[in-house]
Structure formats: C-alpha cells, structure tokens
CSV table of C-alpha atoms in Angstrom, one decimal:
chain,number,residue,atom,x,y,z
A,14,MET,CA,-2.9,-14.9,46.3
A,15,SER,CA,-4.0,-14.5,42.6
A,16,LYS,CA,-1.8,-12.6,40.2
A,17,HIS,CA,-2.6,-9.1,39.0
A,18,ARG,CA,-5.0,-9.3,36.1
A,19,VAL,CA,-4.3,-7.1,33.0
A,20,VAL,CA,-6.8,-7.1,30.2
A,21,VAL,CA,-5.8,-5.6,26.9
A,22,VAL,CA,-8.5,-4.8,24.4
A,23,GLY,CA,-7.2,-4.7,20.8
A,24,GLY,CA,-4.1,-6.4,19.4
A,25,GLY,CA,-2.8,-3.7,17.1
A,26,PHE,CA,0.6,-2.0,17.5
A,27,GLY,CA,-0.2,-0.5,20.9
A,28,GLY,CA,-2.1,-3.4,22.4
A,29,LEU,CA,0.4,-6.1,21.3
A,30,GLY,CA,3.2,-3.8,22.6
A,31,VAL,CA,1.6,-3.8,26.1
A,32,VAL,CA,1.1,-7.6,26.1
A,33,ARG,CA,4.7,-8.4,25.0
A,34,GLY,CA,6.1,-5.7,27.3
A,35,LEU,CA,4.6,-7.6,30.3
A,36,LYS,CA,6.3,-10.9,29.3
A,37,ARG,CA,8.4,-11.1,32.4
A,38,ALA,CA,6.0,-9.4,34.8
A,39,ASP,CA,4.2,-11.3,37.6
A,40,VAL,CA,0.8,-10.7,36.0
A,41,GLU,CA,-1.8,-12.6,34.0
A,42,VAL,CA,-2.5,-10.9,30.7
A,43,THR,CA,-5.7,-11.4,28.6
A,44,LEU,CA,-5.7,-10.0,25.1
A,45,ILE,CA,-9.2,-9.6,23.6
A,46,ASP,CA,-9.7,-8.9,19.9
A,47,ARG,CA,-12.4,-9.3,17.3
A,48,THR,CA,-9.9,-11.1,15.0
A,49,ASN,CA,-7.3,-13.8,15.7
A,50,HIS,CA,-4.4,-11.9,14.1
A,51,HIS,CA,-2.2,-8.9,14.5
A,52,LEU,CA,-2.5,-6.7,11.4
A,53,PHE,CA,0.6,-4.8,10.1
A,54,GLN,CA,-1.7,-2.1,8.6
A,55,PRO,CA,1.0,0.0,6.8
A,56,LEU,CA,1.4,-2.8,4.3
A,57,LEU,CA,-2.4,-3.5,3.9
A,58,TYR,CA,-2.5,-1.9,0.5
A,59,GLN,CA,0.0,-4.4,-0.8
A,60,VAL,CA,-2.5,-7.2,0.0
A,61,ALA,CA,-5.2,-5.2,-1.8
A,62,THR,CA,-3.0,-4.9,-4.9
A,63,ALA,CA,-2.0,-8.6,-4.9
A,64,LEU,CA,1.6,-8.1,-4.0
A,65,LEU,CA,1.6,-9.8,-0.6
A,66,PRO,CA,-0.3,-12.8,0.8
A,67,THR,CA,-2.5,-12.1,3.8
A,68,GLY,CA,-0.4,-14.2,6.2
A,69,ASP,CA,2.7,-12.3,5.6
A,70,ILE,CA,1.3,-9.2,7.3
A,71,ALA,CA,-1.1,-10.8,9.7
A,72,PRO,CA,0.4,-13.4,12.0
A,73,ALA,CA,-2.0,-15.1,14.5
A,74,PHE,CA,-1.9,-13.9,18.1
A,75,ARG,CA,-1.6,-17.4,19.4
A,76,ALA,CA,1.5,-18.0,17.2
A,77,ILE,CA,3.1,-14.7,18.3
A,78,LEU,CA,2.4,-15.3,22.0
A,79,ARG,CA,3.0,-19.1,22.1
A,80,LYS,CA,6.1,-18.7,24.3
A,81,GLN,CA,4.6,-16.1,26.6
A,82,ARG,CA,3.2,-18.2,29.4
A,83,ASN,CA,1.4,-15.3,31.2
A,84,ALA,CA,-0.5,-14.3,28.1
A,85,HIS,CA,-4.0,-15.5,27.1
A,86,VAL,CA,-5.9,-14.8,23.9
A,87,LEU,CA,-9.7,-14.4,23.8
A,88,LEU,CA,-11.5,-14.0,20.5
A,89,GLY,CA,-14.5,-11.8,21.0
A,90,GLU,CA,-16.2,-8.4,20.5
A,91,VAL,CA,-16.1,-6.0,23.4
A,92,THR,CA,-19.5,-4.5,23.9
A,93,GLY,CA,-19.0,-2.3,27.0
A,94,PHE,CA,-17.2,-1.6,30.2
A,95,ASP,CA,-18.2,-1.9,33.8
A,96,THR,CA,-15.5,0.2,35.4
A,97,ALA,CA,-17.1,0.2,38.8
A,98,GLY,CA,-17.1,-3.6,38.9
A,99,LYS,CA,-13.8,-3.8,36.9
A,100,LYS,CA,-15.2,-6.0,34.1
A,101,VAL,CA,-15.1,-6.0,30.4
A,102,LEU,CA,-18.3,-7.1,28.6
A,103,VAL,CA,-17.5,-9.5,25.7
A,104,ASP,CA,-19.6,-11.4,23.1
A,105,LEU,CA,-17.9,-14.7,22.2
A,106,PRO,CA,-17.7,-16.9,19.1
A,107,ASP,CA,-20.1,-19.5,20.5
A,108,GLY,CA,-22.9,-16.9,20.8
A,109,SER,CA,-22.5,-16.5,24.6
A,110,SER,CA,-21.4,-13.4,26.5
A,111,ARG,CA,-18.8,-13.1,29.3
A,112,GLN,CA,-17.7,-10.6,31.8
A,113,VAL,CA,-13.9,-10.6,32.0
A,114,GLY,CA,-12.6,-9.2,35.3
A,115,TYR,CA,-9.5,-7.0,35.5
A,116,ASP,CA,-7.2,-5.2,37.9
A,117,THR,CA,-5.7,-3.0,35.1
A,118,LEU,CA,-7.4,-2.4,31.8
A,119,VAL,CA,-5.7,-1.2,28.6
A,120,VAL,CA,-7.9,-0.2,25.7
A,121,ALA,CA,-6.3,0.0,22.3
A,122,ALA,CA,-9.3,-0.3,19.9
A,123,GLY,CA,-7.9,1.7,17.0
A,124,SER,CA,-9.9,3.7,14.5
A,125,GLN,CA,-12.3,3.2,11.6
A,126,ASP,CA,-13.0,5.1,8.4
A,127,SER,CA,-14.9,8.3,8.4
A,128,TYR,CA,-17.0,9.3,5.4
A,129,PHE,CA,-17.7,12.8,6.9
A,130,GLY,CA,-21.4,12.2,7.3
A,131,HIS,CA,-21.9,10.3,4.0
A,132,ASP,CA,-21.8,6.7,5.2
A,133,GLU,CA,-23.8,5.7,2.2
A,134,TRP,CA,-20.7,6.1,0.0
A,135,ALA,CA,-19.1,3.1,1.6
A,136,GLU,CA,-21.1,0.8,-0.6
A,137,VAL,CA,-19.5,2.1,-3.8
A,138,ALA,CA,-16.3,3.5,-2.3
A,139,PRO,CA,-15.1,0.8,0.2
A,140,PRO,CA,-12.5,1.5,2.8
A,141,MET,CA,-9.3,-0.5,3.4
A,142,LYS,CA,-8.8,-0.7,7.2
A,143,THR,CA,-9.1,-4.5,7.8
A,144,LEU,CA,-7.6,-7.6,6.3
A,145,GLU,CA,-11.1,-8.6,5.1
A,146,GLN,CA,-11.6,-5.3,3.4
A,147,ALA,CA,-8.2,-5.6,1.7
A,148,VAL,CA,-8.9,-9.0,0.3
A,149,HIS,CA,-12.3,-7.9,-0.9
A,150,LEU,CA,-10.7,-4.9,-2.6
A,151,ARG,CA,-8.1,-7.2,-4.2
A,152,SER,CA,-11.0,-9.2,-5.7
A,153,ARG,CA,-12.7,-6.0,-6.8
A,154,LEU,CA,-9.6,-4.7,-8.6
A,155,LEU,CA,-8.8,-7.9,-10.3
A,156,ARG,CA,-12.5,-8.4,-11.3
A,157,ALA,CA,-12.4,-5.0,-13.0
A,158,PHE,CA,-9.6,-6.2,-15.3
A,159,GLU,CA,-11.5,-9.4,-16.0
A,160,ALA,CA,-14.6,-7.4,-16.8
A,161,ALA,CA,-12.5,-5.2,-19.1
A,162,ALA,CA,-11.1,-8.2,-20.9
A,163,ALA,CA,-14.6,-9.5,-21.6
A,164,ALA,CA,-16.3,-6.2,-22.4
A,165,ASN,CA,-17.0,-4.7,-25.8
A,166,ASP,CA,-15.9,-1.4,-24.3
A,167,PRO,CA,-13.0,-2.1,-21.9
A,168,LYS,CA,-12.3,1.5,-21.1
A,169,GLN,CA,-15.2,1.9,-18.8
A,170,TRP,CA,-13.8,-0.9,-16.5
A,171,LEU,CA,-10.3,0.5,-16.6
A,172,SER,CA,-11.0,3.7,-14.7
A,173,PHE,CA,-10.0,3.8,-11.0
A,174,ALA,CA,-10.2,6.6,-8.4
A,175,VAL,CA,-8.7,6.8,-4.9
A,176,VAL,CA,-10.1,9.5,-2.5
A,177,GLY,CA,-7.5,10.6,-0.1
A,178,ALA,CA,-3.9,11.9,-0.9
A,179,GLY,CA,-2.3,11.0,2.4
A,180,PRO,CA,0.3,8.2,2.7
A,181,THR,CA,-2.3,5.4,2.2
A,182,GLY,CA,-3.8,7.0,-0.9
A,183,VAL,CA,-0.4,7.7,-2.5
A,184,GLU,CA,0.9,4.2,-1.8
A,185,LEU,CA,-2.2,2.6,-3.1
A,186,VAL,CA,-2.3,4.5,-6.4
A,187,GLY,CA,1.4,3.8,-6.9
A,188,GLN,CA,0.9,0.1,-6.4
A,189,LEU,CA,-2.2,0.1,-8.5
A,190,ALA,CA,-0.3,1.7,-11.4
A,191,ASP,CA,2.4,-0.9,-11.1
A,192,LEU,CA,-0.2,-3.7,-11.0
A,193,ALA,CA,-2.1,-2.4,-14.0
A,194,ARG,CA,0.8,-1.5,-16.3
A,195,ARG,CA,3.6,-3.9,-15.3
A,196,ALA,CA,2.4,-6.9,-13.3
A,197,LEU,CA,-0.6,-7.7,-15.5
A,198,LYS,CA,1.3,-6.9,-18.7
A,199,GLY,CA,0.9,-9.9,-21.1
A,200,GLN,CA,-1.7,-11.6,-18.9
A,201,PHE,CA,-4.5,-9.5,-20.3
A,202,ARG,CA,-3.8,-9.3,-24.0
A,203,GLU,CA,-7.3,-7.9,-24.6
A,204,ILE,CA,-6.4,-4.7,-22.7
A,205,ASP,CA,-4.4,-1.8,-23.9
A,206,PRO,CA,-2.5,-0.4,-20.9
A,207,ARG,CA,-2.9,3.1,-22.4
A,208,ASP,CA,-6.6,2.9,-21.7
A,209,ILE,CA,-6.1,2.6,-17.9
A,210,ARG,CA,-7.0,5.7,-16.0
A,211,ILE,CA,-6.1,6.2,-12.3
A,212,THR,CA,-7.1,9.4,-10.4
A,213,LEU,CA,-6.0,10.4,-6.9
A,214,LEU,CA,-7.9,13.3,-5.4
A,215,ASP,CA,-8.3,15.1,-2.1
A,216,ALA,CA,-9.8,18.3,-0.7
A,217,VAL,CA,-6.4,19.3,0.7
A,218,PRO,CA,-4.1,21.5,-1.5
A,219,HIS,CA,-1.2,19.0,-1.6
A,220,VAL,CA,-0.4,15.3,-1.7
A,221,LEU,CA,1.1,14.0,1.6
A,222,PRO,CA,0.1,17.1,3.7
A,223,PRO,CA,2.4,16.3,6.7
A,224,PHE,CA,5.5,16.2,4.5
A,225,PRO,CA,7.8,19.1,3.6
A,226,GLU,CA,7.1,20.9,0.3
A,227,LYS,CA,10.1,19.4,-1.4
A,228,LEU,CA,9.0,15.9,-0.8
A,229,ARG,CA,5.3,16.7,-1.7
A,230,ALA,CA,6.5,18.1,-5.0
A,231,HIS,CA,8.7,15.1,-5.7
A,232,THR,CA,5.8,12.8,-4.9
A,233,ARG,CA,3.3,14.6,-7.2
A,234,LYS,CA,5.8,14.7,-10.1
A,235,LYS,CA,6.6,11.0,-9.8
A,236,LEU,CA,2.9,10.0,-9.6
A,237,GLU,CA,2.1,12.0,-12.7
A,238,GLN,CA,5.0,10.3,-14.5
A,239,LEU,CA,3.4,7.0,-13.6
A,240,GLY,CA,0.3,8.2,-15.5
A,241,ILE,CA,-1.8,9.0,-12.5
A,242,THR,CA,-4.0,12.1,-12.5
A,243,VAL,CA,-3.6,14.0,-9.3
A,244,MET,CA,-6.4,16.4,-8.3
A,245,THR,CA,-5.8,18.4,-5.1
A,246,GLY,CA,-8.2,21.0,-3.7
A,247,ALA,CA,-11.0,18.7,-5.0
A,248,MET,CA,-13.6,18.1,-2.4
A,249,VAL,CA,-16.0,15.1,-3.2
A,250,GLU,CA,-19.6,16.2,-3.4
A,251,SER,CA,-21.2,12.9,-4.5
A,252,ILE,CA,-20.3,9.3,-5.4
A,253,ASP,CA,-22.2,6.8,-7.4
A,254,ALA,CA,-21.5,3.4,-9.1
A,255,GLU,CA,-19.9,5.1,-12.2
A,256,GLY,CA,-17.8,7.8,-10.7
A,257,LEU,CA,-17.7,10.9,-8.4
A,258,THR,CA,-18.4,14.6,-8.6
A,259,THR,CA,-16.4,17.3,-6.8
A,260,LYS,CA,-17.8,20.4,-5.1
A,261,ASP,CA,-16.5,22.4,-8.1
A,262,GLY,CA,-18.6,20.3,-10.5
A,263,ASP,CA,-15.7,18.3,-12.0
A,264,ARG,CA,-16.7,14.7,-12.9
A,265,VAL,CA,-14.4,11.7,-12.5
A,266,GLU,CA,-15.6,8.6,-14.2
A,267,ALA,CA,-14.5,5.5,-12.3
A,268,ARG,CA,-16.1,2.1,-12.0
A,269,THR,CA,-13.7,1.3,-9.1
A,270,ILE,CA,-13.5,3.8,-6.3
A,271,ILE,CA,-11.5,3.4,-3.1
A,272,TRP,CA,-11.9,5.5,0.1
A,273,ALA,CA,-8.7,6.5,1.9
A,274,ALA,CA,-9.7,10.0,3.1
A,275,GLY,CA,-10.4,10.1,6.7
A,276,VAL,CA,-10.6,8.2,10.0
A,277,GLN,CA,-12.4,8.5,13.3
A,278,ALA,CA,-11.9,6.7,16.7
A,279,SER,CA,-13.3,3.3,17.3
A,280,PRO,CA,-16.9,3.4,18.9
A,281,LEU,CA,-15.3,1.8,22.0
A,282,SER,CA,-13.6,5.2,22.6
A,283,ARG,CA,-17.0,6.8,23.4
A,284,LYS,CA,-18.1,3.7,25.4
A,285,LEU,CA,-15.0,3.9,27.5
A,286,ALA,CA,-15.5,7.7,28.0
A,287,GLU,CA,-19.1,7.1,29.1
A,288,ALA,CA,-18.0,4.4,31.6
A,289,THR,CA,-15.2,6.5,33.0
A,290,GLY,CA,-16.5,10.1,32.7
A,291,ALA,CA,-13.6,11.0,30.4
A,292,GLU,CA,-13.9,13.6,27.6
A,293,VAL,CA,-13.6,13.0,23.8
A,294,ASP,CA,-12.6,15.4,21.1
A,295,ARG,CA,-14.6,16.1,17.9
A,296,LYS,CA,-13.2,13.0,16.2
A,297,GLY,CA,-14.4,10.8,19.0
A,298,LYS,CA,-10.9,10.3,20.5
A,299,ILE,CA,-10.7,10.0,24.2
A,300,LEU,CA,-8.5,12.4,26.1
A,301,VAL,CA,-5.9,10.7,28.3
A,302,ASP,CA,-3.3,11.9,30.8
A,303,PRO,CA,-0.3,12.8,28.7
A,304,ALA,CA,2.1,11.6,31.5
A,305,ASP,CA,1.1,7.9,31.4
A,306,CYS,CA,-1.8,7.5,28.9
A,307,SER,CA,-4.3,6.8,31.8
A,308,VAL,CA,-8.0,7.5,31.8
A,309,THR,CA,-8.5,6.6,35.4
A,310,ALA,CA,-6.2,5.1,38.0
A,311,ASP,CA,-6.6,1.6,36.7
A,312,VAL,CA,-7.7,2.2,33.1
A,313,PHE,CA,-5.4,3.2,30.2
A,314,ALA,CA,-6.1,4.0,26.5
A,315,ILE,CA,-3.6,4.1,23.7
A,316,GLY,CA,-3.2,4.3,19.9
A,317,ASP,CA,-5.5,5.8,17.3
A,318,MET,CA,-8.5,6.0,19.7
A,319,VAL,CA,-6.9,8.6,21.9
A,320,ASN,CA,-5.9,12.2,21.7
A,321,LEU,CA,-2.5,12.6,23.3
A,322,ASP,CA,-1.0,16.0,22.5
A,323,ASN,CA,-2.5,15.6,19.0
A,324,LEU,CA,0.1,13.0,18.0
A,325,PRO,CA,-0.5,11.7,14.4
A,326,GLY,CA,-2.5,8.5,13.8
A,327,ILE,CA,0.4,6.4,12.7
A,328,ALA,CA,2.0,3.3,14.0
A,329,GLU,CA,4.9,4.8,15.9
A,330,PRO,CA,2.9,6.7,18.6
A,331,ALA,CA,0.8,3.5,19.3
A,332,ILE,CA,4.0,1.5,19.6
A,333,GLN,CA,5.7,3.9,22.0
A,334,GLU,CA,2.5,4.3,24.1
A,335,GLY,CA,2.2,0.6,24.4
A,336,HIS,CA,5.7,0.1,25.6
A,337,HIS,CA,5.3,3.0,28.0
A,338,VAL,CA,2.1,1.7,29.5
A,339,ALA,CA,3.7,-1.8,30.1
A,340,LYS,CA,6.5,-0.1,31.9
A,341,VAL,CA,4.1,2.0,34.0
A,342,ILE,CA,2.1,-1.2,35.0
A,343,LYS,CA,5.3,-3.0,36.1
A,344,ALA,CA,6.6,0.1,38.0
A,345,ARG,CA,3.3,0.4,39.9
A,346,LEU,CA,3.3,-3.3,40.9
A,347,GLU,CA,6.9,-2.9,42.2
A,348,GLY,CA,6.0,0.3,44.1
A,349,ARG,CA,8.1,2.5,41.8
A,350,THR,CA,7.4,5.7,39.9
A,351,HIS,CA,8.0,6.0,36.2
A,352,LYS,CA,9.1,8.9,34.1
A,353,PRO,CA,6.3,10.7,32.1
A,354,PHE,CA,5.7,9.6,28.5
A,355,LYS,CA,7.8,11.4,26.0
A,356,TYR,CA,7.2,10.8,22.3
A,357,LEU,CA,10.2,10.3,20.1
A,358,ASP,CA,9.4,11.5,16.6
A,359,LEU,CA,11.0,9.1,14.2
A,360,GLY,CA,9.6,10.8,11.1
A,361,THR,CA,7.2,9.9,8.4
A,362,MET,CA,7.5,8.1,5.1
A,363,ALA,CA,5.6,6.9,2.1
A,364,THR,CA,6.4,4.7,-0.9
A,365,ILE,CA,5.6,5.8,-4.5
A,366,SER,CA,6.7,3.0,-6.7
A,367,PRO,CA,8.9,-0.1,-6.5
A,368,ALA,CA,12.1,2.1,-6.7
A,369,ASP,CA,10.9,5.3,-5.1
A,370,ALA,CA,9.8,6.6,-1.7
A,371,VAL,CA,9.9,9.7,0.4
A,372,ALA,CA,11.0,9.9,4.0
A,373,ASP,CA,11.1,12.9,6.4
A,374,ILE,CA,13.3,11.8,9.3
A,375,LYS,CA,14.2,14.7,11.6
A,376,LYS,CA,16.4,16.9,9.3
A,377,LEU,CA,16.8,14.3,6.6
A,378,ARG,CA,14.7,14.6,3.5
A,379,LEU,CA,15.1,11.4,1.5
A,380,SER,CA,13.6,10.5,-1.9
A,381,GLY,CA,14.2,8.1,-4.8
A,382,ILE,CA,16.0,4.9,-4.2
A,383,ILE,CA,17.6,6.1,-1.0
A,384,GLY,CA,14.1,6.9,0.4
A,385,LYS,CA,13.0,3.5,-0.8
A,386,VAL,CA,15.7,1.7,1.1
A,387,ALA,CA,15.0,3.7,4.3
A,388,TRP,CA,11.3,2.9,3.9
A,389,ALA,CA,11.9,-0.8,3.4
A,390,VAL,CA,14.3,-1.1,6.4
A,391,VAL,CA,11.8,0.6,8.7
A,392,HIS,CA,8.8,-1.5,7.6
A,393,ILE,CA,10.8,-4.8,7.7
A,394,ALA,CA,12.0,-3.9,11.3
A,395,PHE,CA,8.4,-3.3,12.5
A,396,LEU,CA,7.0,-6.5,11.0
A,397,VAL,CA,6.3,-9.2,13.7
A,398,GLY,CA,8.3,-12.4,13.2
A,399,TRP,CA,11.4,-13.4,11.2
A,400,ARG,CA,9.4,-15.6,8.9
A,401,ASN,CA,7.2,-12.8,7.9
A,402,ARG,CA,10.1,-10.4,7.4
A,403,ALA,CA,11.9,-12.9,5.2
A,404,ALA,CA,8.8,-13.7,3.2
A,405,VAL,CA,8.0,-10.0,2.5
A,406,LEU,CA,11.6,-9.3,1.5
A,407,VAL,CA,11.4,-12.2,-1.0
A,408,GLN,CA,8.1,-11.0,-2.5
A,409,TRP,CA,9.5,-7.5,-2.8
A,410,GLY,CA,12.6,-8.8,-4.6
A,411,LEU,CA,10.6,-10.9,-7.0
A,412,ASN,CA,8.3,-8.0,-7.8
A,413,ILE,CA,11.2,-5.6,-8.5
A,414,ALA,CA,12.9,-8.3,-10.7
A,415,THR,CA,10.0,-9.7,-12.6
A,416,GLY,CA,6.9,-7.5,-11.9
A,417,ARG,CA,5.0,-10.5,-10.8
A,418,ARG,CA,2.6,-10.5,-7.9
A,419,ALA,CA,2.2,-13.2,-5.3
A,420,GLN,CA,-1.6,-13.3,-4.9
A,421,PRO,CA,-3.6,-12.3,-8.1
A,422,ILE,CA,-6.5,-14.3,-6.7
A,423,ILE,CA,-10.3,-13.5,-6.8
A,424,LEU,CA,-11.7,-15.5,-3.9
A,425,GLU,CA,-15.4,-15.0,-4.7
A,426,PRO,CA,-16.5,-17.2,-7.7
A,427,MET,CA,-18.5,-15.7,-10.6
A,428,ARG,CA,-22.3,-16.1,-10.1
A,429,ALA,CA,-24.8,-16.3,-12.9
A,430,LYS,CA,-27.6,-13.8,-12.8
A,431,THR,CA,-30.9,-15.2,-11.6
A,432,ALA,CA,-33.4,-15.2,-14.4
A,433,LYS,CA,-36.4,-13.0,-13.8
C-alpha cells in the first residue's frame, strides 16, 4: 500500500513548517516552489542595503531537507488545481508540464505587492518581496551613489524615497541612512553626506500603524534624528522617473523610489478558490476554516494568502498555521481529533538603526538598545540553520563595530549606450 501523499505548494514560513512538521509521519511529502530556496523575508531589506549576502537569509530547500527522507523538492510554477482529480498542475524547468497527485494538499503561496491599481508604478518604484528584487534594488541603490560620484550635479542622484511606513519601510530607510552616511563614508570622497535626502511617506497618519503611540512617536523621532524626512498622511498621486507627487500636491524629488506600501494575496489564492468553490475577501485572500485552516476536507491554505480571523500578514501566523496543519494531518492519519487552531500573539517589532528598535510584546513596550536586543534574538531564532544564524550575527557585529557592509556589489555591468 502506497503512503499518504502530501503536496505543499510554497516553501515560505508556513509551507516549510508543514514539511518539517511531517518529518516523522508515515507520509510522502512533495514541496513545490518557484525558487530553490526558503527566503527569510524579514531580513530581505538587509540584502537590499548590502548588509547581508543572499545565502545568509535564503538557504536551499534541498540543503534544509537533506536529512528528511520522506521529503521531496520539485522546482516548478504551479499553474492550477484539479481538486476533483486531486492533482496540482505544474510547469517544470525543462519546459514540460506535470500533474502531481496528492491525498492532502497544502497551499502556502504567500503574497505579492499591490500598487492599488497603478501597476505602471512598478517600473520606477520597484518592490522588494523576492530575493531577486532585493539584489536588483541593491544594485540600483549602489549605482545611484556611483552616478552621483561621476555627475556634475551629485544632489539629483542622492535623493531617495520609500513609500510605505510600516515595518518594512521603516527598517529600509533606517538601513539606507546607515549605508549612505556611515558605511560608504570615505569610499565616495566626491559625495558630501549632507547632500543625501531620504524621504519616508505613507497615506496613514502614523509610522508603524499597528504599534502603540509611544513606540510610534519614538520611531518617528529617531528617524528624523537620522536625517530622514517623514511624511505621513501623504497619499501618492503619481510617480515618475524623477520623483513623486502626493494627492495634496506636494512634490518629492527622488531618482530612486522603493515601494513598500501594500500587499495582496498570491494569484494562486483565487485559482484555489475557483477550484474549490471557496470565497475570497477584497484583497484576494481565501477564507479558510478557522479551526484547522482547511478549505475542503483534503485541502488546506495558510499564510499571507488566507484570511483567518484577520490575522496580520507577518511571519508568526504563517509559522503557527504551518505547525498546526502538520499536526492536523498526522492526527487524521492516526484517527485522532485535534484541538482547534489558536493563535498565540507574540507581538510585533521593527528595527530603526544599528542600535535601536521597537518591540510591542504583550504588555512590554521596548525601545532603544533593549528593543534592539529583543529584535535580534527573535530574528536569529527564526532563521533556518545554525550556519546562517552564526553568519548573520557576525555580519551584524562587524557592521556595528566598523560600519562596513558585506555585499556592496553591483552585479550588472555598466553598458555603453548604443550610438544612434
């Protein structure tokens, strides 16, 4: 008799949690993902700002699961679901397609950026959701400094804007300020650090909207002390290659613009909903049973692509949902029932600078160096693999001590303009 087949789509926090949670179960697990690595997305901005190498936050699936004998990895793009025939439709790297059969399906396809109906902005204000996008952004940021060093008017290249004042936007501008004024100090002698302009803006009235007022005020004050212009209540009306304009008519000149403002569910959410008859909310998130994250009897969905009691789109809900679904699958195979899913709120946090972070952990409101220590402990704990944890700790220590960055590399070579 063949083993129970579990197919997991997406190797993020939730999907990888399901796979690893079934390590000792009598099942065959197939993990399908478009990339060959698990991405620790909370530190993606540190790749974009040249602080961390890509491999430190993105270990390969096959390396992670090398000792899990019941786990298999399939690199491919899921294009659809045949829930009647219990098959997942996948396009493979060799150009062929395959139907992967399952007995239990778990879809953890994550989310993607939302430009609120202005997808054309993506060309001049790129997002930062994938490792590829972060590496491209790193090159774009470093190229701006190289352009300033070679330009007759450096100031036009030294203007940066980040749209979105949530944790990602705050952490990104903080690291960008450190990169521009400390890490690159002395390397670009042609640049006056006083010419650098960094703007953080959002339509919401506060930075870090989910946080208590005390921590929001602390964050704004510290960002402004870093020389960052903070514009809240500023809705973007238009974006072009030289800057952006708000709905109130304010103009922000910026040759480098980064989008960190909004997300929506992966397109696979709607495809799964169509295949199962499930509902989706206005953000495209699929509605699941809050007791066990199920969509149907043999299909589960977890992470950023689902609406489960309006939990926030951060790592912790996906991790807990993944662990829970693995336990539900094992309980079903053993003929047991399992307790309903209950989310344990471990709080939220965001880093501001190398020596400052804010953390809202139950009744604790932490900031400054204490907040930074709490932030570092949590992020190191959630990283996959001891080698990665050690490497990240070393890079953080070197940055604090010397200001240097591990990866100030532009991968794309300079190309001469083609003569007309």
